[in-house]
């Protein structure tokens, strides 16, 4: 064998290769090595050719991609949904020529203008900012603008750039950090014809000039107090902001009770309202005072605001947010009776699944939508509640017409209560009674202790949700994180509500993107739903 390996190779290797190809001779050892080398080289060339063919097909298949045939309007709408809030899409132009063309020709993408708080001595930053704002305003052409002021006393060059476009302001927000007068807004008086939304995040006793009362299309007002008070420093509220309350249809605010009552009495055309009373547990509603809101459809309250005497006969959706340790379900029915309304939608945050809640729900037979976020860990009460909520087609059924339900929990490891929950859902899904509505949509989420952490469902919960899906129920576990360490106010509740209703749209977008990328569009936990954390950071409005 060694001798055969030491033999010199023939001058013409093709001759012995041909001999071996056309005979049944046993190759010598050195011949076998050469043949193996030839086979290996061929496999390498085949692999390279395969890779080249795959790449060739990929780049040519991309030409036929559905995204290339999307209308520009649809692509730009996706751009607007995917872009960070209040941020122009500066980076979209770096993707490809067509996307850059789309982005530059779609003014709405450039219509959100943020005026940051830069110290005057940062001249280079100021110059870059002025250049970017000028470019942005140019690309926005004549589109309505969303303007966000994060400074009390803007540089005169910024004012000279932004104020002349006040006739295009659609939404304007102010982030005020100390006591001041915003008299630099005076040049906008009488020019806010497009203004629809006014939002103020206030840290101090701010005074606004009378420029908004002449805005004919102003309908939405958000006034939030962000200063945290303590026993040494009382809260300082917005001092003065003239508003044409008679034309306002959407209001969300944090103020002492007396001012909230005045605002509501001056706003008879409200359709949507979220109230937080600053005094919390120390609030006493004014005697012999009835607030009449004949057109109100949605109302979100904290515990103190639920004591107000509000008459709203058209009220359709009611949301209660109770502070930790202040769950008082007995306030629900008296408020509804004072309001003289027939509810179809009820939302309860930080509630306990107790007998008192069952009594309250039993008095609301017209409910079709129910959201419960449970912070109670009493498994006996939770089991009893779910058992009571199961329907059997009798007169004792609680809320027999619910078609959509959302349930959030903080901790839930008890199999008995999980089974009771599934049985409750099954009873509402399988009801055949002509006077009972069938449950068609169920969402479940787990309250997390940290805003950035998503707590997936346990394997047991996955299995139970899958059982409901197999029965045909539209059910999903939401990727929802609620920070237990952030004060849970009606303002935050309103934001969460919008995020939860946006979940269906997000899921549709994710599914479309997954279809293009080859992904299955589901969560890593195997359950459908929104493929993005629903964060309670920015303040949306319904």
Short mmCIF file of C-alpha atoms in Angstrom, two decimals, residues 7-311:
data_model
loop_
_atom_site.label_atom_id
_atom_site.label_comp_id
_atom_site.label_asym_id
_atom_site.label_seq_id
_atom_site.Cartn_x
_atom_site.Cartn_y
_atom_site.Cartn_z
CA UNK A 7 4.45 5.79 -7.06
CA UNK A 8 4.69 8.89 -9.28
CA UNK A 9 1.43 10.24 -10.70
CA UNK A 10 0.95 9.74 -14.41
CA UNK A 11 1.65 12.71 -16.63
CA UNK A 12 -1.85 12.53 -18.08
CA UNK A 13 -4.37 11.94 -15.22
CA UNK A 14 -7.24 11.82 -17.70
CA UNK A 15 -5.95 8.55 -19.06
CA UNK A 16 -6.28 6.60 -15.82
CA UNK A 17 -9.49 8.40 -14.93
CA UNK A 18 -10.96 7.35 -18.28
CA UNK A 19 -9.68 3.83 -17.68
CA UNK A 20 -11.40 3.71 -14.32
CA UNK A 21 -14.57 5.24 -15.73
CA UNK A 22 -14.82 2.63 -18.47
CA UNK A 23 -13.80 -0.40 -16.51
CA UNK A 24 -14.48 -2.19 -13.30
CA UNK A 25 -10.85 -1.98 -12.13
CA UNK A 26 -10.18 -1.42 -8.45
CA UNK A 27 -8.46 1.99 -8.11
CA UNK A 28 -5.09 2.11 -6.47
CA UNK A 29 -4.88 4.01 -3.21
CA UNK A 30 -3.37 7.10 -4.79
CA UNK A 31 -5.97 6.90 -7.56
CA UNK A 32 -8.74 6.81 -4.94
CA UNK A 33 -7.31 9.97 -3.36
CA UNK A 34 -7.36 11.75 -6.70
CA UNK A 35 -10.92 10.60 -7.43
CA UNK A 36 -12.07 11.81 -4.01
CA UNK A 37 -10.45 15.19 -4.74
CA UNK A 38 -12.27 15.37 -8.08
CA UNK A 39 -15.59 14.53 -6.41
CA UNK A 40 -14.96 17.10 -3.67
CA UNK A 41 -14.16 19.80 -6.22
CA UNK A 42 -17.33 18.93 -8.11
CA UNK A 43 -19.43 19.14 -4.97
CA UNK A 44 -17.90 22.54 -4.16
CA UNK A 45 -18.71 23.79 -7.66
CA UNK A 46 -22.22 22.35 -7.36
CA UNK A 47 -22.73 24.04 -3.98
CA UNK A 48 -21.43 27.34 -5.34
CA UNK A 49 -23.67 27.03 -8.38
CA UNK A 50 -26.62 26.22 -6.14
CA UNK A 51 -25.93 29.31 -4.00
CA UNK A 52 -25.59 31.45 -7.11
CA UNK A 53 -28.85 30.06 -8.48
CA UNK A 54 -30.68 30.65 -5.20
CA UNK A 55 -29.41 34.23 -5.05
CA UNK A 56 -30.23 34.72 -8.73
CA UNK A 57 -33.80 33.55 -8.12
CA UNK A 58 -34.12 35.60 -4.94
CA UNK A 59 -33.17 38.91 -6.53
CA UNK A 60 -35.38 38.26 -9.52
CA UNK A 61 -38.28 37.05 -7.38
CA UNK A 62 -38.03 40.30 -5.43
CA UNK A 63 -38.98 42.12 -8.63
CA UNK A 64 -42.36 40.37 -8.39
CA UNK A 65 -42.80 41.19 -4.68
CA UNK A 66 -46.29 42.48 -3.84
CA UNK A 67 -44.76 45.43 -1.99
CA UNK A 68 -43.52 46.82 -5.31
CA UNK A 69 -47.09 46.88 -6.58
CA UNK A 70 -48.49 48.60 -3.51
CA UNK A 71 -50.03 51.99 -4.26
CA UNK A 72 -47.97 54.88 -3.00
CA UNK A 73 -50.79 55.98 -0.70
CA UNK A 74 -50.83 52.60 1.08
CA UNK A 75 -47.04 52.53 1.45
CA UNK A 76 -47.08 56.03 2.92
CA UNK A 77 -49.86 55.08 5.33
CA UNK A 78 -47.69 52.21 6.56
CA UNK A 79 -44.79 54.66 6.88
CA UNK A 80 -46.94 56.91 9.04
CA UNK A 81 -47.99 54.02 11.30
CA UNK A 82 -44.46 52.65 11.60
CA UNK A 83 -42.70 55.94 12.29
CA UNK A 84 -41.97 56.93 15.88
CA UNK A 85 -44.55 59.32 17.31
CA UNK A 86 -43.84 62.99 16.63
CA UNK A 87 -40.70 62.07 14.68
CA UNK A 88 -40.15 62.85 10.98
CA UNK A 89 -39.04 59.85 8.89
CA UNK A 90 -35.53 61.07 8.18
CA UNK A 91 -34.13 57.55 7.69
CA UNK A 92 -36.74 56.28 5.24
CA UNK A 93 -34.93 57.98 2.39
CA UNK A 94 -31.92 55.73 2.88
CA UNK A 95 -33.79 52.49 2.08
CA UNK A 96 -34.29 52.82 -1.67
CA UNK A 97 -35.01 55.42 -4.32
CA UNK A 98 -38.74 54.70 -4.58
CA UNK A 99 -39.25 54.87 -0.81
CA UNK A 100 -37.38 58.15 -0.68
CA UNK A 101 -39.60 59.47 -3.45
CA UNK A 102 -42.71 58.32 -1.60
CA UNK A 103 -41.59 59.84 1.69
CA UNK A 104 -40.70 63.18 0.13
CA UNK A 105 -43.98 63.37 -1.77
CA UNK A 106 -46.20 62.59 1.25
CA UNK A 107 -46.48 65.79 3.30
CA UNK A 108 -48.29 64.16 6.24
CA UNK A 109 -45.10 62.27 7.15
CA UNK A 110 -43.39 65.60 7.82
CA UNK A 111 -46.27 67.33 9.57
CA UNK A 112 -45.25 66.61 13.19
CA UNK A 113 -42.97 69.40 14.43
CA UNK A 114 -41.22 69.25 17.81
CA UNK A 115 -39.61 72.34 19.28
CA UNK A 116 -37.10 71.06 21.87
CA UNK A 117 -35.64 72.99 24.76
CA UNK A 118 -32.08 73.92 23.75
CA UNK A 119 -30.03 76.37 25.83
CA UNK A 120 -29.24 79.42 23.78
CA UNK A 121 -25.47 78.94 24.04
CA UNK A 122 -25.63 75.65 22.06
CA UNK A 123 -25.40 77.58 18.83
CA UNK A 124 -24.33 74.69 16.62
CA UNK A 125 -27.25 72.58 17.82
CA UNK A 126 -29.57 75.49 17.25
CA UNK A 127 -28.35 75.94 13.69
CA UNK A 128 -28.85 72.24 12.94
CA UNK A 129 -32.30 72.37 14.51
CA UNK A 130 -33.32 75.41 12.48
CA UNK A 131 -32.11 73.74 9.30
CA UNK A 132 -34.03 70.52 10.02
CA UNK A 133 -37.22 72.38 10.94
CA UNK A 134 -37.01 74.49 7.81
CA UNK A 135 -36.54 71.38 5.67
CA UNK A 136 -39.40 69.65 7.45
CA UNK A 137 -41.80 72.56 6.99
CA UNK A 138 -40.86 72.71 3.33
CA UNK A 139 -41.59 69.01 2.85
CA UNK A 140 -44.88 69.30 4.75
CA UNK A 141 -46.01 71.86 2.12
CA UNK A 142 -49.56 72.89 3.10
CA UNK A 143 -50.41 69.90 5.34
CA UNK A 144 -51.92 70.52 8.76
CA UNK A 145 -49.25 70.52 11.48
CA UNK A 146 -48.92 68.85 14.87
CA UNK A 147 -46.71 71.17 16.91
CA UNK A 148 -45.12 70.10 20.20
CA UNK A 149 -43.56 72.82 22.35
CA UNK A 150 -41.24 71.50 25.07
CA UNK A 151 -39.86 74.86 26.20
CA UNK A 152 -41.32 77.82 28.07
CA UNK A 153 -39.38 80.55 26.29
CA UNK A 154 -38.36 79.44 22.78
CA UNK A 155 -35.56 81.09 20.87
CA UNK A 156 -36.83 83.98 18.75
CA UNK A 157 -35.54 82.25 15.61
CA UNK A 158 -37.70 79.22 16.38
CA UNK A 159 -40.71 81.46 16.92
CA UNK A 160 -40.01 83.22 13.65
CA UNK A 161 -39.97 79.86 11.90
CA UNK A 162 -43.02 78.20 13.52
CA UNK A 163 -45.49 80.96 14.42
CA UNK A 164 -46.08 82.11 10.80
CA UNK A 165 -47.56 78.64 10.17
CA UNK A 166 -50.07 78.86 13.05
CA UNK A 167 -52.93 78.87 10.55
CA UNK A 168 -51.91 75.25 9.77
CA UNK A 169 -51.73 73.99 13.37
CA UNK A 170 -54.06 71.02 13.80
CA UNK A 171 -52.82 69.67 17.15
CA UNK A 172 -50.68 71.67 19.55
CA UNK A 173 -49.16 70.49 22.82
CA UNK A 174 -47.13 72.23 25.51
CA UNK A 175 -44.72 70.70 28.02
CA UNK A 176 -44.41 73.46 30.61
CA UNK A 177 -41.82 73.07 33.36
CA UNK A 178 -42.24 76.10 35.62
CA UNK A 179 -44.28 79.19 36.40
CA UNK A 180 -44.43 81.39 33.32
CA UNK A 181 -46.56 83.42 30.94
CA UNK A 182 -46.66 82.24 27.35
CA UNK A 183 -47.28 85.67 25.85
CA UNK A 184 -45.17 84.72 22.82
CA UNK A 185 -48.34 82.96 21.59
CA UNK A 186 -50.18 86.28 21.12
CA UNK A 187 -49.32 86.54 17.38
CA UNK A 188 -51.38 83.38 16.78
CA UNK A 189 -54.63 84.99 17.98
CA UNK A 190 -57.33 84.72 15.33
CA UNK A 191 -55.17 82.47 13.13
CA UNK A 192 -55.87 79.03 14.62
CA UNK A 193 -58.61 78.06 12.18
CA UNK A 194 -57.40 74.46 11.77
CA UNK A 195 -56.71 73.79 15.45
CA UNK A 196 -58.56 70.67 16.68
CA UNK A 197 -56.62 69.47 19.76
CA UNK A 198 -54.94 71.34 22.61
CA UNK A 199 -52.80 69.47 25.14
CA UNK A 200 -50.89 70.86 28.12
CA UNK A 201 -48.55 68.91 30.38
CA UNK A 202 -48.04 71.28 33.25
CA UNK A 203 -45.41 71.43 35.98
CA UNK A 204 -46.16 74.92 37.25
CA UNK A 205 -48.60 77.82 37.52
CA UNK A 206 -48.64 78.66 33.83
CA UNK A 207 -50.68 81.47 32.30
CA UNK A 208 -51.79 81.22 28.67
CA UNK A 209 -52.96 84.25 26.70
CA UNK A 210 -56.45 84.29 25.24
CA UNK A 211 -55.64 82.80 21.83
CA UNK A 212 -57.65 79.56 21.82
CA UNK A 213 -61.17 80.94 22.34
CA UNK A 214 -61.22 82.10 18.72
CA UNK A 215 -60.22 78.68 17.32
CA UNK A 216 -63.48 77.61 15.62
CA UNK A 217 -62.58 73.92 15.20
CA UNK A 218 -61.05 73.25 18.62
CA UNK A 219 -62.79 70.14 19.98
CA UNK A 220 -60.30 68.22 22.13
CA UNK A 221 -58.59 69.47 25.29
CA UNK A 222 -56.10 67.60 27.49
CA UNK A 223 -54.89 69.30 30.68
CA UNK A 224 -52.65 67.08 32.80
CA UNK A 225 -50.78 67.96 35.98
CA UNK A 226 -47.43 66.17 36.18
CA UNK A 227 -46.00 67.73 39.34
CA UNK A 228 -45.89 65.24 42.18
CA UNK A 229 -47.09 66.80 45.42
CA UNK A 230 -46.05 65.81 48.93
CA UNK A 231 -46.71 67.05 52.44
CA UNK A 232 -44.06 69.74 52.04
CA UNK A 233 -44.86 70.90 48.50
CA UNK A 234 -48.52 71.24 47.51
CA UNK A 235 -49.33 70.73 43.82
CA UNK A 236 -49.30 73.78 41.56
CA UNK A 237 -51.95 73.73 38.86
CA UNK A 238 -52.35 75.49 35.57
CA UNK A 239 -53.20 79.05 36.47
CA UNK A 240 -55.12 80.30 33.48
CA UNK A 241 -55.97 78.99 30.01
CA UNK A 242 -59.04 80.49 28.31
CA UNK A 243 -60.88 77.72 26.42
CA UNK A 244 -64.15 77.82 24.44
CA UNK A 245 -65.73 75.08 26.56
CA UNK A 246 -69.06 75.28 24.77
CA UNK A 247 -67.59 73.72 21.63
CA UNK A 248 -65.36 71.10 23.30
CA UNK A 249 -66.39 67.47 22.68
CA UNK A 250 -63.39 65.61 24.20
CA UNK A 251 -61.83 66.54 27.54
CA UNK A 252 -59.28 64.86 29.77
CA UNK A 253 -57.91 66.62 32.82
CA UNK A 254 -56.41 66.54 36.30
CA UNK A 255 -57.60 69.38 38.54
CA UNK A 256 -59.11 70.04 41.96
CA UNK A 257 -62.77 69.11 42.12
CA UNK A 258 -64.09 72.68 42.14
CA UNK A 259 -62.34 73.54 38.87
CA UNK A 260 -63.40 70.27 37.27
CA UNK A 261 -67.03 71.02 38.11
CA UNK A 262 -66.73 74.49 36.53
CA UNK A 263 -65.19 73.03 33.38
CA UNK A 264 -67.92 70.40 33.03
CA UNK A 265 -70.73 72.86 33.64
CA UNK A 266 -69.34 75.02 30.83
CA UNK A 267 -69.02 72.07 28.40
CA UNK A 268 -72.52 70.73 27.66
CA UNK A 269 -71.46 69.25 24.30
CA UNK A 270 -68.93 66.76 25.67
CA UNK A 271 -68.93 63.34 24.01
CA UNK A 272 -65.85 61.85 25.65
CA UNK A 273 -64.46 62.72 29.07
CA UNK A 274 -61.76 61.42 31.46
CA UNK A 275 -61.72 63.01 34.91
CA UNK A 276 -59.24 62.85 37.74
CA UNK A 277 -59.93 64.76 40.95
CA UNK A 278 -56.73 66.02 42.54
CA UNK A 279 -57.97 65.67 46.12
CA UNK A 280 -58.42 61.87 45.79
CA UNK A 281 -59.87 60.54 49.05
CA UNK A 282 -60.35 64.04 50.55
CA UNK A 283 -62.82 65.18 47.93
CA UNK A 284 -66.35 66.16 48.91
CA UNK A 285 -68.63 66.91 45.96
CA UNK A 286 -70.37 70.29 46.06
CA UNK A 287 -73.86 70.05 47.50
CA UNK A 288 -76.93 70.60 45.33
CA UNK A 289 -74.82 70.64 42.15
CA UNK A 290 -75.87 68.58 39.16
CA UNK A 291 -73.69 68.44 36.06
CA UNK A 292 -75.83 67.85 32.97
CA UNK A 293 -74.00 66.39 29.96
CA UNK A 294 -76.78 65.45 27.53
CA UNK A 295 -74.51 64.18 24.73
CA UNK A 296 -71.81 62.36 26.71
CA UNK A 297 -71.06 58.86 25.38
CA UNK A 298 -67.82 57.82 27.14
CA UNK A 299 -66.68 58.67 30.67
CA UNK A 300 -63.60 57.61 32.61
CA UNK A 301 -63.41 58.39 36.34
CA UNK A 302 -61.21 57.90 39.34
CA UNK A 303 -62.70 57.08 42.73
CA UNK A 304 -63.17 60.71 43.76
CA UNK A 305 -64.78 61.77 40.48
CA UNK A 306 -67.32 58.96 40.82
CA UNK A 307 -68.87 60.96 43.67
CA UNK A 308 -69.93 63.77 41.32
CA UNK A 309 -73.60 64.15 40.52
CA UNK A 310 -73.44 63.76 36.74
CA UNK A 311 -76.54 63.34 34.60
#
